[in-house]
PDB file of C-alpha atoms in Angstrom:
ATOM      1  CA  MET A   1     -82.268 -14.107 -71.731  1.00 68.00           C
ATOM      2  CA  LEU A   2     -80.923 -14.751 -75.388  1.00 81.00           C
ATOM      3  CA  GLU A   3     -83.678 -15.310 -77.569  1.00 93.00           C
ATOM      4  CA  PRO A   4     -82.450 -16.275 -81.338  1.00 95.00           C
ATOM      5  CA  GLN A   5     -84.241 -17.041 -83.871  1.00 95.00           C
ATOM      6  CA  ILE A   6     -83.736 -19.031 -86.980  1.00 95.00           C
ATOM      7  CA  THR A   7     -85.472 -18.184 -90.224  1.00 94.00           C
ATOM      8  CA  LEU A   8     -84.980 -19.455 -93.218  1.00 93.00           C
ATOM      9  CA  ASP A   9     -84.461 -18.722 -96.887  1.00 91.00           C
ATOM     10  CA  PRO A  10     -87.218 -18.917 -98.867  1.00 91.00           C
ATOM     11  CA  ALA A  11     -85.295 -18.751-102.447  1.00 92.00           C
ATOM     12  CA  SER A  12     -83.212 -21.112-100.985  1.00 89.00           C
ATOM     13  CA  LEU A  13     -86.165 -23.893-100.690  1.00 89.00           C
ATOM     14  CA  ASN A  14     -87.407 -26.472-102.886  1.00 90.00           C
ATOM     15  CA  PRO A  15     -91.080 -26.742-103.144  1.00 93.00           C
ATOM     16  CA  VAL A  16     -91.678 -29.120-100.978  1.00 89.00           C
ATOM     17  CA  GLU A  17     -89.323 -27.454 -97.854  1.00 87.00           C
ATOM     18  CA  GLU A  18     -91.146 -24.342 -98.798  1.00 93.00           C
ATOM     19  CA  LYS A  19     -94.342 -25.575 -98.069  1.00 95.00           C
ATOM     20  CA  LEU A  20     -92.607 -26.956 -94.145  1.00 94.00           C
ATOM     21  CA  ARG A  21     -90.735 -23.766 -93.550  1.00 95.00           C
ATOM     22  CA  LEU A  22     -92.992 -22.210 -90.993  1.00 96.00           C
ATOM     23  CA  PRO A  23     -92.790 -25.722 -88.456  1.00 95.00           C
ATOM     24  CA  LEU A  24     -89.704 -26.302 -89.435  1.00 94.00           C
ATOM     25  CA  GLU A  25     -87.947 -22.581 -88.668  1.00 96.00           C
ATOM     26  CA  ASP A  26     -90.446 -23.122 -85.347  1.00 97.00           C
ATOM     27  CA  GLN A  27     -88.361 -26.583 -84.522  1.00 96.00           C
ATOM     28  CA  LEU A  28     -84.713 -25.057 -85.443  1.00 97.00           C
ATOM     29  CA  THR A  29     -85.184 -21.650 -82.865  1.00 97.00           C
ATOM     30  CA  SER A  30     -86.908 -24.100 -80.458  1.00 97.00           C
ATOM     31  CA  ALA A  31     -83.414 -26.641 -80.670  1.00 98.00           C
ATOM     32  CA  LEU A  32     -81.229 -23.858 -81.049  1.00 98.00           C
ATOM     33  CA  ARG A  33     -82.959 -21.442 -77.340  1.00 97.00           C
ATOM     34  CA  ALA A  34     -83.121 -24.804 -76.262  1.00 97.00           C
ATOM     35  CA  ALA A  35     -78.556 -24.755 -76.510  1.00 97.00           C
ATOM     36  CA  THR A  36     -78.339 -21.615 -75.490  1.00 97.00           C
ATOM     37  CA  ASP A  37     -80.077 -22.064 -72.279  1.00 97.00           C
ATOM     38  CA  GLU A  38     -77.836 -25.074 -71.881  1.00 97.00           C
ATOM     39  CA  VAL A  39     -74.507 -23.373 -73.028  1.00 98.00           C
ATOM     40  CA  THR A  40     -75.287 -19.779 -71.357  1.00 97.00           C
ATOM     41  CA  ALA A  41     -75.706 -22.003 -67.894  1.00 97.00           C
ATOM     42  CA  GLU A  42     -72.670 -23.995 -68.500  1.00 97.00           C
ATOM     43  CA  TYR A  43     -70.696 -21.343 -69.770  1.00 97.00           C
ATOM     44  CA  ALA A  44     -67.209 -21.288 -67.470  1.00 97.00           C
ATOM     45  CA  GLY A  45     -64.950 -18.890 -69.539  1.00 97.00           C
ATOM     46  CA  GLU A  46     -64.043 -20.702 -72.946  1.00 98.00           C
ATOM     47  CA  PRO A  47     -63.260 -18.769 -75.980  1.00 98.00           C
ATOM     48  CA  VAL A  48     -66.419 -17.415 -78.626  1.00 98.00           C
ATOM     49  CA  ASP A  49     -65.231 -19.962 -81.106  1.00 98.00           C
ATOM     50  CA  ALA A  50     -65.620 -22.734 -78.410  1.00 98.00           C
ATOM     51  CA  VAL A  51     -69.167 -21.707 -77.323  1.00 98.00           C
ATOM     52  CA  THR A  52     -69.999 -21.678 -80.698  1.00 98.00           C
ATOM     53  CA  ALA A  53     -69.072 -25.339 -81.766  1.00 98.00           C
ATOM     54  CA  MET A  54     -70.829 -25.973 -78.711  1.00 98.00           C
ATOM     55  CA  LEU A  55     -74.148 -24.151 -79.682  1.00 98.00           C
ATOM     56  CA  LEU A  56     -73.819 -26.108 -83.073  1.00 98.00           C
ATOM     57  CA  GLU A  57     -73.225 -29.295 -81.104  1.00 98.00           C
ATOM     58  CA  ARG A  58     -76.400 -28.927 -78.973  1.00 98.00           C
ATOM     59  CA  THR A  59     -78.856 -27.653 -81.421  1.00 98.00           C
ATOM     60  CA  ARG A  60     -77.844 -30.501 -84.070  1.00 97.00           C
ATOM     61  CA  ALA A  61     -78.162 -32.970 -80.641  1.00 98.00           C
ATOM     62  CA  ALA A  62     -81.503 -31.694 -80.522  1.00 97.00           C
ATOM     63  CA  LEU A  63     -83.018 -31.960 -83.644  1.00 97.00           C
ATOM     64  CA  HIS A  64     -84.668 -35.537 -86.145  1.00 95.00           C
ATOM     65  CA  PRO A  65     -81.407 -36.545 -87.695  1.00 96.00           C
ATOM     66  CA  ASP A  66     -82.339 -35.826 -91.204  1.00 92.00           C
ATOM     67  CA  ILE A  67     -82.861 -32.257 -89.916  1.00 92.00           C
ATOM     68  CA  ALA A  68     -80.246 -32.030 -88.100  1.00 95.00           C
ATOM     69  CA  ALA A  69     -77.588 -33.743 -91.035  1.00 93.00           C
ATOM     70  CA  GLY A  70     -79.114 -30.692 -93.234  1.00 88.00           C
ATOM     71  CA  PHE A  71     -78.874 -27.950 -90.724  1.00 91.00           C
ATOM     72  CA  GLU A  72     -75.966 -25.565 -91.686  1.00 91.00           C
ATOM     73  CA  PRO A  73     -76.934 -22.265 -90.212  1.00 94.00           C
ATOM     74  CA  ASN A  74     -75.261 -18.955 -90.824  1.00 94.00           C
ATOM     75  CA  LEU A  75     -71.761 -18.771 -89.255  1.00 96.00           C
ATOM     76  CA  ASP A  76     -71.700 -15.780 -88.414  1.00 96.00           C
ATOM     77  CA  GLU A  77     -74.940 -15.130 -86.644  1.00 96.00           C
ATOM     78  CA  LEU A  78     -74.360 -18.560 -85.022  1.00 97.00           C
ATOM     79  CA  ARG A  79     -70.932 -16.636 -83.136  1.00 98.00           C
ATOM     80  CA  GLN A  80     -72.960 -13.312 -82.313  1.00 97.00           C
ATOM     81  CA  VAL A  81     -75.062 -15.688 -80.081  1.00 97.00           C
ATOM     82  CA  ALA A  82     -71.682 -17.268 -78.725  1.00 98.00           C
ATOM     83  CA  GLU A  83     -70.660 -13.435 -78.226  1.00 98.00           C
ATOM     84  CA  ALA A  84     -73.547 -12.328 -76.589  1.00 97.00           C
ATOM     85  CA  ILE A  85     -73.184 -15.364 -74.148  1.00 97.00           C
ATOM     86  CA  VAL A  86     -69.362 -14.664 -73.666  1.00 97.00           C
ATOM     87  CA  ARG A  87     -70.499 -10.981 -73.009  1.00 96.00           C
ATOM     88  CA  ALA A  88     -73.203 -11.814 -70.833  1.00 94.00           C
ATOM     89  CA  ALA A  89     -71.298 -13.941 -68.461  1.00 89.00           C
TER      90      ALA A  89
END
C-alpha cells in the first residue's frame, strides 16, 4: 500500500499560509492518499502519464475548490507515485 506524503516548502509560503501549513499538509496528504487508493483499485493497464493525470484530477476533486485551485504539486514526485502504482499492478 502506497502512503504518499505532501510537504509544503515553508520558504514558499506567506505568513498566513505558514500558520496553516500543517493542517494544509494533512488535508493535501489525505486527498492524495485517497486518490492513490482509488486509482490503484481501478488501474487497468494505463500508461504512467495517464495514471499521473488521474492522481492529480482525483486529488484536486477531493479538496475544497479554493485549495484545489492553488494546488500545484511537484509533477515529478506525483509521477513517482504513478510509477509505483503501475509497477505494483
